[in-house]
Coordinates of C-alpha atoms and ligand atoms in Angstrom, one line a residue:
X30 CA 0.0 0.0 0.0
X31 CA 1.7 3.2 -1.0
X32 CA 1.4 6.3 1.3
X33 CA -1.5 8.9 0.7
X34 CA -0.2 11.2 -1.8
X35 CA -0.7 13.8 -4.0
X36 CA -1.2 13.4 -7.9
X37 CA -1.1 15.0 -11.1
X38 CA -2.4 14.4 -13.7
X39 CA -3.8 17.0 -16.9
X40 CA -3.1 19.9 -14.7
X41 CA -5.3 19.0 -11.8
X42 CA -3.8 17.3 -8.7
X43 CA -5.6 14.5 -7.1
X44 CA -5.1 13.1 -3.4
X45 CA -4.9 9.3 -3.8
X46 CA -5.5 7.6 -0.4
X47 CA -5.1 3.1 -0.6
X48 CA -4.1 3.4 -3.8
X49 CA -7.6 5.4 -5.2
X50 CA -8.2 8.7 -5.8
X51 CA -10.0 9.6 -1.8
X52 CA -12.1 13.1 -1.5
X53 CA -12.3 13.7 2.7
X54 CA -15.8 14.7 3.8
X55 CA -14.6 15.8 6.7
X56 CA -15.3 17.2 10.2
X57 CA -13.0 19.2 12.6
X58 CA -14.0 18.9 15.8
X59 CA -13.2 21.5 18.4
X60 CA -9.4 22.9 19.5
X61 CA -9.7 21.2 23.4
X62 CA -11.1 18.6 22.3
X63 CA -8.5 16.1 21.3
X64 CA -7.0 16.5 24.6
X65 CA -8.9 14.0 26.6
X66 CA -9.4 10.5 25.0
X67 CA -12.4 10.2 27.9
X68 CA -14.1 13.3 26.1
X69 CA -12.9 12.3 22.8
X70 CA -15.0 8.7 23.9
X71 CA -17.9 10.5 25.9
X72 CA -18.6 13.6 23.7
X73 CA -17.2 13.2 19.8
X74 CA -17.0 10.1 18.5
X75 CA -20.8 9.1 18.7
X76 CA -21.4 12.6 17.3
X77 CA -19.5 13.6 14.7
X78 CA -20.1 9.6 13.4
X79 CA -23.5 10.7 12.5
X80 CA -22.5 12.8 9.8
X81 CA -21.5 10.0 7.5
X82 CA -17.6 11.8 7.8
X83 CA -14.9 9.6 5.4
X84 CA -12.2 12.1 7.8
X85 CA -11.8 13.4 11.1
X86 CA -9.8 16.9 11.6
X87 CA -8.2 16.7 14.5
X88 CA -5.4 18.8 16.4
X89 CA -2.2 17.4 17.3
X90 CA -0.5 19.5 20.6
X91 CA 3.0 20.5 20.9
X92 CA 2.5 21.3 24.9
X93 CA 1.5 17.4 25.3
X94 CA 3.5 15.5 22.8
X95 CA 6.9 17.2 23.9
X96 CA 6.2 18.5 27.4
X97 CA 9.3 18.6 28.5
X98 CA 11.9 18.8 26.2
X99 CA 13.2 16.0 24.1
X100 CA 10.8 13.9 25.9
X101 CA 8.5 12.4 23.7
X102 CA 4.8 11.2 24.7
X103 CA 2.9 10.3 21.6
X104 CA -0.3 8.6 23.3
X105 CA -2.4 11.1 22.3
X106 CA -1.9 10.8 18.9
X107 CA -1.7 7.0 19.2
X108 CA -5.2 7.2 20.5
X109 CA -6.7 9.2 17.8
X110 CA -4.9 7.2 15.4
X111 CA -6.2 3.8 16.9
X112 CA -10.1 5.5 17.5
X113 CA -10.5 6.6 13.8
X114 CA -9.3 2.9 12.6
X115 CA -12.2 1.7 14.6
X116 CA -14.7 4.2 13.2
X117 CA -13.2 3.4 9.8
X118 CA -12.7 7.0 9.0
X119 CA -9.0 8.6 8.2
X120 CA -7.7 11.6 10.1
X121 CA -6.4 14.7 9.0
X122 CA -3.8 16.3 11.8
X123 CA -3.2 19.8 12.8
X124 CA 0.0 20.5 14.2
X125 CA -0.6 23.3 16.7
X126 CA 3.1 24.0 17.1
X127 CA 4.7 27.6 17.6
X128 CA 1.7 29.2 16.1
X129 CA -2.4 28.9 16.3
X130 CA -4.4 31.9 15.2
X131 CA -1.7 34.0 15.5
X132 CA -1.0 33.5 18.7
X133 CA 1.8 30.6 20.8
X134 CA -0.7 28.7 23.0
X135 CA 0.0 25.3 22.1
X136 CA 4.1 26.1 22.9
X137 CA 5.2 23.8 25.7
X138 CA 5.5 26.0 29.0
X139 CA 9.5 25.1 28.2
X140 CA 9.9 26.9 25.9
X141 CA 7.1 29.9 26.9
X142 CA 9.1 30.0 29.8
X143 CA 12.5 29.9 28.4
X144 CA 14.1 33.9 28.5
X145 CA 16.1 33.3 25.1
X146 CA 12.3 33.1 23.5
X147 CA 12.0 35.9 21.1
X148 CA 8.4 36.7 21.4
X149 CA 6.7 39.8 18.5
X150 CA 6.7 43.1 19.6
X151 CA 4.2 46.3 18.4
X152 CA 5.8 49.2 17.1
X153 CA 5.5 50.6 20.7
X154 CA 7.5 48.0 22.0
X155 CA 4.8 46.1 23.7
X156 CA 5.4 42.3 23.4
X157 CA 2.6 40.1 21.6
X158 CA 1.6 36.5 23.0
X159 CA 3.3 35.1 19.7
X160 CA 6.6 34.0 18.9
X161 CA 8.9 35.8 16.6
X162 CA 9.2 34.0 13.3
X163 CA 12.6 35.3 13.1
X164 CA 13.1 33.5 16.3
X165 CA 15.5 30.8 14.7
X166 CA 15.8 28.8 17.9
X167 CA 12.5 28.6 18.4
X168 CA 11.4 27.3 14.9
X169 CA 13.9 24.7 15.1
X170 CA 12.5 23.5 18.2
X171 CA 9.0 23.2 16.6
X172 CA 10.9 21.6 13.4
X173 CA 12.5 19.0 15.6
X174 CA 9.4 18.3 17.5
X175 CA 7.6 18.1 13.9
X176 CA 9.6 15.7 12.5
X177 CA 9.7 13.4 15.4
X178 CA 6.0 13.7 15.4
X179 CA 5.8 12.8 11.7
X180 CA 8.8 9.5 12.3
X181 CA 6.1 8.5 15.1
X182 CA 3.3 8.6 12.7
X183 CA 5.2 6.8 10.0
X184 CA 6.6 3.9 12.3
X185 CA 2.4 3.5 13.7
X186 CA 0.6 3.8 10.9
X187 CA 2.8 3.9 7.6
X188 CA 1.4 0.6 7.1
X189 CA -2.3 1.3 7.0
X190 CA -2.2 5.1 6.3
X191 CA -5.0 6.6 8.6
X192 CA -3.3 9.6 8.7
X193 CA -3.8 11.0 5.1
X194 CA -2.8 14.9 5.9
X195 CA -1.1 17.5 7.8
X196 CA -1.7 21.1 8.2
X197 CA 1.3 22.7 9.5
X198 CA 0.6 25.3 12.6
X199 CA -2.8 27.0 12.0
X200 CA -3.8 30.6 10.6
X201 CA -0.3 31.8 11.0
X202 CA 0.4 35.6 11.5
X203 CA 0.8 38.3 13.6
X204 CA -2.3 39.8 15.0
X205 CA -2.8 43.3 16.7
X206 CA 0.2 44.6 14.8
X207 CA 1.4 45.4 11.3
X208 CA 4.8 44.0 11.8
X209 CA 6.9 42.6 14.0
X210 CA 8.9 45.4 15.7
X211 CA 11.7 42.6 17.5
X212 CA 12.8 43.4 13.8
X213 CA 14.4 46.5 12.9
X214 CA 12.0 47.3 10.3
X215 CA 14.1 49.9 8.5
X216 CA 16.9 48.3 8.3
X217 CA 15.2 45.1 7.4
X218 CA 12.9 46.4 4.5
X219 CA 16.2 48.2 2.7
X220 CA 17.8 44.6 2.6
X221 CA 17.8 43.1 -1.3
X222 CA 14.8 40.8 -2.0
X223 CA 16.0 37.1 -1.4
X224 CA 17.2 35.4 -4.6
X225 CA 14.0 33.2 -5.8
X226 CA 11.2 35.2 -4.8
X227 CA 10.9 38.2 -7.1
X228 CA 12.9 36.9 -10.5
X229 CA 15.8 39.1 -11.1
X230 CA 15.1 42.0 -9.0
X231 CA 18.0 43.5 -7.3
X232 CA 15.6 46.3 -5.7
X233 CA 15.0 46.4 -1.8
X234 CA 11.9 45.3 -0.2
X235 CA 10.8 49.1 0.6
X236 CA 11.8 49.5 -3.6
X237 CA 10.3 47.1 -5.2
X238 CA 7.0 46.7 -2.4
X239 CA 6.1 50.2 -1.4
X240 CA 4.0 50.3 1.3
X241 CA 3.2 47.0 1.2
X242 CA 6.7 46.2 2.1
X243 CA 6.4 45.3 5.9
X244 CA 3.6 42.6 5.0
X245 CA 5.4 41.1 2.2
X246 CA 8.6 41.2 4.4
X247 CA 6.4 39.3 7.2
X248 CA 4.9 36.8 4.6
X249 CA 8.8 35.8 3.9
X250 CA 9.6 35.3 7.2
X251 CA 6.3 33.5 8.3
X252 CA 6.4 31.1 4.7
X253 CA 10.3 30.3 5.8
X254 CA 9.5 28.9 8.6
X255 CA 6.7 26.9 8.1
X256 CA 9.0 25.9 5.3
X257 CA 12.0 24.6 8.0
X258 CA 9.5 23.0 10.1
X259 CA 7.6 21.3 6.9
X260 CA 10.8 20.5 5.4
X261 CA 12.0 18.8 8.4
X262 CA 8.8 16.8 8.8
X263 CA 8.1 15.8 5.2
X264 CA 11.9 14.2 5.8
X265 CA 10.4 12.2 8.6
X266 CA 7.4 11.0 6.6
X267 CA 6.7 12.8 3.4
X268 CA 2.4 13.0 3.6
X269 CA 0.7 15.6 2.3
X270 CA 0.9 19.0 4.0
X271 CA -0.8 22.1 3.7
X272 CA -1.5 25.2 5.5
X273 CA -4.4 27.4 6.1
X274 CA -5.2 30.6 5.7
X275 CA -7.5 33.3 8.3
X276 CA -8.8 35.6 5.4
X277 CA -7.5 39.2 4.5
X278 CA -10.7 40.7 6.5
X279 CA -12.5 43.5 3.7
X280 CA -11.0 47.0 4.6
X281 CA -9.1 45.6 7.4
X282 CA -5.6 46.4 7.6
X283 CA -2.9 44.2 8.4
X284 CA -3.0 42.8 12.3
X285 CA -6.4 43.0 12.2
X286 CA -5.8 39.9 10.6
X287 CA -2.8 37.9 10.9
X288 CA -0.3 39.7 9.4
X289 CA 2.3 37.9 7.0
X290 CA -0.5 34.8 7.0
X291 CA -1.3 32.7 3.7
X292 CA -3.9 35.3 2.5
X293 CA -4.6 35.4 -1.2
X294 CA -2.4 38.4 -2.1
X295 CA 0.5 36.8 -0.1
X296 CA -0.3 32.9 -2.0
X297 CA 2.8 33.3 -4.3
X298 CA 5.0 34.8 -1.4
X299 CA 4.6 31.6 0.2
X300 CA 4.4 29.1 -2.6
X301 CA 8.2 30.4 -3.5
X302 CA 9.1 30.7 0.3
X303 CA 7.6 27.4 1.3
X304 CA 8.2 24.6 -1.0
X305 CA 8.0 21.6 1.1
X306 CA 3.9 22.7 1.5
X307 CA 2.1 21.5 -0.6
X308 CA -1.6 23.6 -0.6
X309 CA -2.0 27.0 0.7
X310 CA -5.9 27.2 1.3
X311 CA -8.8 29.3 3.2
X312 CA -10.5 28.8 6.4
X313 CA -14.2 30.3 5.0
X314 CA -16.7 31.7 7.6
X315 CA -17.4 34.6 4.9
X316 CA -20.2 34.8 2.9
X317 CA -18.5 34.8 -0.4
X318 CA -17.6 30.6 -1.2
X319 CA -17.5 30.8 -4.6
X320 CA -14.9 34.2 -4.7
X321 CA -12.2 32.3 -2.2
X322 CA -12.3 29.1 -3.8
X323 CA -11.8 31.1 -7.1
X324 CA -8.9 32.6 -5.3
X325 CA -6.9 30.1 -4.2
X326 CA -7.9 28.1 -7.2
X327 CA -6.5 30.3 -9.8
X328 CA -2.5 29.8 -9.1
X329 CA -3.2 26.2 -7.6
X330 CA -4.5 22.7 -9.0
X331 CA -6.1 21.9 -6.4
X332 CA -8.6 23.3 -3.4
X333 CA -8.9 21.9 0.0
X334 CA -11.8 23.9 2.4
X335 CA -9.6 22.9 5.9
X336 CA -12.2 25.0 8.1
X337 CA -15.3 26.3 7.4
X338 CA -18.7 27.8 8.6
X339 CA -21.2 25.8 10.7
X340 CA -24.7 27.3 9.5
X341 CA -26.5 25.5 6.5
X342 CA -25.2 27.9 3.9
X343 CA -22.4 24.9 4.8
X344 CA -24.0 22.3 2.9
X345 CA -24.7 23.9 0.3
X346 CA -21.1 25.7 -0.2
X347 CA -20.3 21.5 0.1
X348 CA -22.4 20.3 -2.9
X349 CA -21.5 23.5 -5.2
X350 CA -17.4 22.9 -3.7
X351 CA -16.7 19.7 -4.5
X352 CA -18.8 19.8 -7.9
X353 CA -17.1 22.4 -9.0
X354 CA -13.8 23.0 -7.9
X355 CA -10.8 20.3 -7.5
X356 CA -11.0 20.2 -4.3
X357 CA -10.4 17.2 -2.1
X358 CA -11.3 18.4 1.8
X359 CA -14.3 19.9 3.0
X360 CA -14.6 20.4 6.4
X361 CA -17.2 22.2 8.9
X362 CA -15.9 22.9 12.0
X363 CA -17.0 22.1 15.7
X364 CA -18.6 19.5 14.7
X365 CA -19.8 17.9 17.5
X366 CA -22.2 20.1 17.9
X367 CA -23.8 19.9 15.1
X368 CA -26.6 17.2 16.8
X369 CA -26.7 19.6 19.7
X370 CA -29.3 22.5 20.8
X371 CA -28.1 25.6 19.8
X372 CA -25.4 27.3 22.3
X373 CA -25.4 31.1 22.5
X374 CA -22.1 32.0 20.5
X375 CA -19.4 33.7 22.7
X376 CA -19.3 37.0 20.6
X377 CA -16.6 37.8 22.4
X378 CA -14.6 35.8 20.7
X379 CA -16.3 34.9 17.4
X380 CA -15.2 39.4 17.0
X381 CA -11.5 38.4 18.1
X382 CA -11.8 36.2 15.2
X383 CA -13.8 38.2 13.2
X384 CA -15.9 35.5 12.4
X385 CA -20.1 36.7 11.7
X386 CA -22.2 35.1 14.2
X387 CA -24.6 33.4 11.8
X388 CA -21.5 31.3 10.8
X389 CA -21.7 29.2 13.7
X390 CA -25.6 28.8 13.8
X391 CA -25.4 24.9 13.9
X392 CA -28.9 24.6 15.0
X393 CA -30.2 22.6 11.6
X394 CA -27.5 21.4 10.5
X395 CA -26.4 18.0 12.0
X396 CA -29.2 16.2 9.5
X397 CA -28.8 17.8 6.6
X398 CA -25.3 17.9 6.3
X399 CA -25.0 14.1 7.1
X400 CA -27.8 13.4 4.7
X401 CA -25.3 15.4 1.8
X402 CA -22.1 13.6 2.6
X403 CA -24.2 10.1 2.5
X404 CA -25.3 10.7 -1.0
X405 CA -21.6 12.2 -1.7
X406 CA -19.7 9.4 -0.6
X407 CA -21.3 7.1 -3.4
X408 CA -20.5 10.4 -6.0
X409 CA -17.5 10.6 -5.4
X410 CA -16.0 8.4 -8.1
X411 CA -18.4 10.2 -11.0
X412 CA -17.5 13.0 -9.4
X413 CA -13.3 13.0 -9.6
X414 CA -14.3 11.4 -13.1
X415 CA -16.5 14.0 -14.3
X416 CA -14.9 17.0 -12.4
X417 CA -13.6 20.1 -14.7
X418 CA -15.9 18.2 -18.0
X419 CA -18.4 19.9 -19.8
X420 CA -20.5 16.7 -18.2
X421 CA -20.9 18.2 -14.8
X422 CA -22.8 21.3 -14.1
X423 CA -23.0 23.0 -11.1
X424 CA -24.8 26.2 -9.1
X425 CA -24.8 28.1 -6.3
X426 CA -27.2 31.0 -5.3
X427 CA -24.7 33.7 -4.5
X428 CA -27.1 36.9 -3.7
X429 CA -30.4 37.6 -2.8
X430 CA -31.7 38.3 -6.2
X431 CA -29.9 35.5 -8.1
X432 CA -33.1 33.9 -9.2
X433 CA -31.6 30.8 -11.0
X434 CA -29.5 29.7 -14.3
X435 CA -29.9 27.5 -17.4
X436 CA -28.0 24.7 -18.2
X437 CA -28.2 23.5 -21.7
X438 CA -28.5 19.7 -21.8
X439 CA -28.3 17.3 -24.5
X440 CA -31.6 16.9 -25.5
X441 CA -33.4 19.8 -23.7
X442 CA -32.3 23.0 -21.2
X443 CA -32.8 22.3 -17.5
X444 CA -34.1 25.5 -16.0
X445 CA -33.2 25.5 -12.2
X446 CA -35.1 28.4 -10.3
X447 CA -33.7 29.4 -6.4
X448 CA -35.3 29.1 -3.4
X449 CA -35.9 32.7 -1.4
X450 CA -33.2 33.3 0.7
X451 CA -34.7 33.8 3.8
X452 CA -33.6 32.4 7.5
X453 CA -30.9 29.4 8.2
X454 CA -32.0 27.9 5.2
X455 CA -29.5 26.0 3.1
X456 CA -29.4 28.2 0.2
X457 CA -29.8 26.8 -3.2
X458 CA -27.3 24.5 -4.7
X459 CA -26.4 21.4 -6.6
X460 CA -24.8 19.8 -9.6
X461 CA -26.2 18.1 -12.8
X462 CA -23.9 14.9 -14.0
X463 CA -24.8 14.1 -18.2
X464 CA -25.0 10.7 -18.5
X465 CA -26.3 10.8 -22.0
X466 CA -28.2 13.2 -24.5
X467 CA -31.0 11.8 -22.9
X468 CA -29.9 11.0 -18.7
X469 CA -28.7 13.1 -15.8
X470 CA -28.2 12.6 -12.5
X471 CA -29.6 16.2 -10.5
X472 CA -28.3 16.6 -7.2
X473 CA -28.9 19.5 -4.6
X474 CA -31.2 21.4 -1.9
X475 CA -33.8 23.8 -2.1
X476 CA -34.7 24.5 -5.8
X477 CA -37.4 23.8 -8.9
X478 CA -36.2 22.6 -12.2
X479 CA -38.1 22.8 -15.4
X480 CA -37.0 21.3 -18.2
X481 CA -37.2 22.9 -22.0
X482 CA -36.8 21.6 -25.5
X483 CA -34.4 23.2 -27.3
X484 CA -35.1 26.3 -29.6
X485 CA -36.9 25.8 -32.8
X486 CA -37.5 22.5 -31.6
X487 CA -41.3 21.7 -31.9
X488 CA -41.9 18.7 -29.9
X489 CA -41.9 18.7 -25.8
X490 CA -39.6 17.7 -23.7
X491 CA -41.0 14.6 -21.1
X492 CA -39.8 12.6 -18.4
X493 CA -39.5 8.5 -19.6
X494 CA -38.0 8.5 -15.7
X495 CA -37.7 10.1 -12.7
X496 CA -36.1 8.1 -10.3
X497 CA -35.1 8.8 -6.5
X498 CA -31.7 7.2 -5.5
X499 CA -28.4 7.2 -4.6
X500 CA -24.7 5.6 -6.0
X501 CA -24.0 2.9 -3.6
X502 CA -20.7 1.1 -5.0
X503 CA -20.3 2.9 -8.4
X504 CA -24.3 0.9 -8.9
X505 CA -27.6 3.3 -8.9
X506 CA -30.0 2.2 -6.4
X507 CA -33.8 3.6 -6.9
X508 CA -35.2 4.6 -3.7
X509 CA -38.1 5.8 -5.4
X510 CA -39.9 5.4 -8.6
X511 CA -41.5 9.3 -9.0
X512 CA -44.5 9.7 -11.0
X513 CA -47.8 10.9 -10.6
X514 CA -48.1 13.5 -8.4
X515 CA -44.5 13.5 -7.6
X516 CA -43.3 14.2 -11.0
X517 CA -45.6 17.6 -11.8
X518 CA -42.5 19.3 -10.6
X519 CA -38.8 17.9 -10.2
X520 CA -38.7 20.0 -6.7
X521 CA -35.5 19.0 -4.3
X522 CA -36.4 20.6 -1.0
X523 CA -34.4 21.7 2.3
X524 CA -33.2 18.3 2.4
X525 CA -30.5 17.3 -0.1
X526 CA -31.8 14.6 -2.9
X527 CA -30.1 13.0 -5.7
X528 CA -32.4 12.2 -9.0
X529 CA -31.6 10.4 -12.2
X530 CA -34.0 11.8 -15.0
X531 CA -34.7 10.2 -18.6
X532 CA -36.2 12.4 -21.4
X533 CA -37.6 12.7 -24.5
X534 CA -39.4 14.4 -27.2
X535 CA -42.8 14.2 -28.3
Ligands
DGJ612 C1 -10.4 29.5 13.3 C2 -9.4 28.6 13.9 O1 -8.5 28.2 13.0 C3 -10.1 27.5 14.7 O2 -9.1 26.7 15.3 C4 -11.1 28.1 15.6 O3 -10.4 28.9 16.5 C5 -12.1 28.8 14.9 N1 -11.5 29.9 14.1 C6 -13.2 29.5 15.7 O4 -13.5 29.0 16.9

């Protein structure tokens, strides 16, 4: 069995998992939660199980697994490895290393402690709770403690590949400043542009960046670090590893979000900085799906969704995602609650993160999200067969008056009209999949499609078929028969359904 792995193939990469192309419907569950194997047991596994989850996002602790230093204690992650080959699912890890939002929680209290720490400073020399990626020491603590991680993971599970992924650190940057001032930034900004990152240019970073300098400059130094860690773990075990991104936040400047992180202006920054990584992809709690995944789609070959929004608009970002983009995660987050009543959101810190509060209005969607990801695990297949071909169709309500689309068809032109978009409903979405002139598969939530005969064409365009189902094996299985008063309108409502319909003229 080769290892999980990353192909490509006509421009578009692929991750192959046992020796198949594998897209993870995924789940991350909370940041404590992989702490306790007792809560892990009492309060996650039964939940997020529910969703029909192929992949469980879990973090991985730098504070536990090296707690004091060059003493190893991998039974956490031994335990989450073991667990997930129970439930038959594969894990994605998060290395919570020198950096998590920003900020150094997850640092052993070793190295917190430690006086030679180099933590971030604001311009006013006040010192951030984050430590300096020019702190050379301290990333090659995190690299060491990286790689051993990764050894241990290759030596436990090499052979049966549960762990599939690795996202190295999470949302890196600095917040609550522009730079980091434990720099001299003057002095820093006239040195020459490393060799590599800006072909040919001689200039300085204040020449050739302006007043964007001081981010750029902090993009380098962020993206070089990840790269010594990532370079030292992909040694150790070479799995896929990404990073993720907290968003550029609209007419924010920088350290009101992390400065220096993976946003989409900084993407080539840290693809030249940061080799060893693989994907640089978005955490998305915003409103706007479709524009981020055309972002970091445009200079990639592949999209991975590593975190995303809990509200319904979740399912249906899902089913227009993964139909219409390469992309090969998907993955709501705190999702063991997603079966639960509805908490009150702490706004306190859902505004640290700047994260809207509707984003985490679970309250509906445990079901419907777990009925998606049952009908998309069977899809799959078509799906990475069909992706990027003029066979697959897909939509996605993007504003309030976005009323619907046409899709021209073989034989005929579906007509696919919106649901209002009013309250945690999941807003309109799906995909059609051409079998034939005359056969689609229609999959989505909350619309109406009509179908029309093409122009100039006399005859009508009828249904020889309707069936309800779902792609068990690579095999259709009919639920459902639909005629009769079922089949006066092809109507998919705010539960997700998957249809095959047959046509013809007459
Ligand atoms: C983004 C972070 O990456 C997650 O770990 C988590 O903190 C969520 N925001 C919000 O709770």
């Amino acid at each position: 069995m080769s290892i999980p792995r990353l192909v490509v193939h006509n421009n578009a990469t692929t991750l192959w998992v046992d020796n198949q192309p594998f897209i993870s419907l995924a789940a991350e569950i909370h940041n404590s939660s992989a702490s306790s194997p007792t809560y892990m047991e009492e309060h996650v596994w039964s939940e997020v199980m529910q969703l029909n989850i192929n992949t469980l996002v879990v973090p991985i602790y730098w504070e536990l697994i090296e707690p004091i230093q060059s003493k190893f204690d991998f039974s956490s992650v031994d335990y989450l490895i073991s667990a997930a080959r129970k439930h038959h699912v594969k894990l994605v890890l998060l290395w919570y290393g020198l950096w998590k939002n920003g900020l150094s929680s997850y640092v052993p209290e070793w190295v917190k402690t430690d006086s030679s720490t180099i933590y971030a400073q604001t311009d006013s020399g006040e010192h951030l709770f984050s430590v300096s990626p020019a702190d050379q020491h301290s990333v090659s603590l995190d690299a060491t403690a990286f790689s051993k991680l990764m050894s241990h993971i290759k030596q436990y599970d090499a052979a049966q590949s549960t762990v599939i992924m690795v996202q190295v650190e999470n949302e890196v940057g600095l917040l609550r400043s522009d730079f980091d001032y434990s720099i001299d930034k003057e002095s820093a900004l006239a040195e020459p542009i490393p060799t590599g990152l800006i072909e040919g240019s001689q200039k300085s970073w204040s020449e050739h960046f302006g007043s964007e300098a001081g981010e750029y400059y902090m993009a380098y130094l962020y993206a070089s670090a990840i790269q010594q860690i990532a370079k030292a773990g992909k040694q150790a075990y070479a799995l896929p590893f990404y990073v993720n991104a907290w968003l550029e936040k609209p007419l924010g400047t920088p350290g009101t979000f992390p400065t220096g992180g993976p946003t989409a202006r900084m993407l080539r920054t840290w693809q030249l900085a940061a080799p060893a990584i693989d994907l640089i992809t978005p955490d998305i709690y915003v409103p706007n799906f479709d524009q981020v995944c055309d972002e970091y789609s445009r200079t990639q070959s592949a999209l991975l969704v590593p975190e995303t929004r809990q509200d319904l608009r979740t399912v249906s970002n899902l089913i227009y995602g993964i139909s219409n983009y390469n992309l090969f995660l998907f993955s709501p987050f705190g999702a063991e609650d997603f079966f639960k009543a509805q908490k009150e959101s702490d706004l306190r810190v859902l505004t640290q993160l700047a994260i809207d509060a509707d984003a985490f209005n679970y309250s509906k969607t445990g079901p419907v999200l777990s009925s998606a990801y049952g009908y998309l695990q069977g899809l799959i297949p078509l799906l990475i067969a069909n992706r990027r071909t003029k066979n697959l169709h897909s939509f996605l309500v993007k504003q309030a008056a976005d009323r619907g689309t046409r899709i021209t068809l073989g034989d005929c032109t579906a007509v696919i009209h919106f649901s209002q978009m009013e309250g945690n409903i999941a807003p309109s979405a799906g995909f059609i999949l051409e079998l034939s002139d005359q056969e689609f598969l229609l999959f989505g939530i909350n619309i109406r499609v009509e179908l029309e005969a093409p122009k100039n064409e006399e005859r009508k365009v009828g249904l020889l078929r309707m069936e309800e189902g779902k792609v068990v094996s690579n095999q259709w299985q009919t639920t459902r028969i639909l005629n009769g008063d079922e089949q006066y309108n092809i109507q998919i409502g705010e539960s997700p359904n998957l249809l095959k319909l047959r046509t013809y003229l007459y």
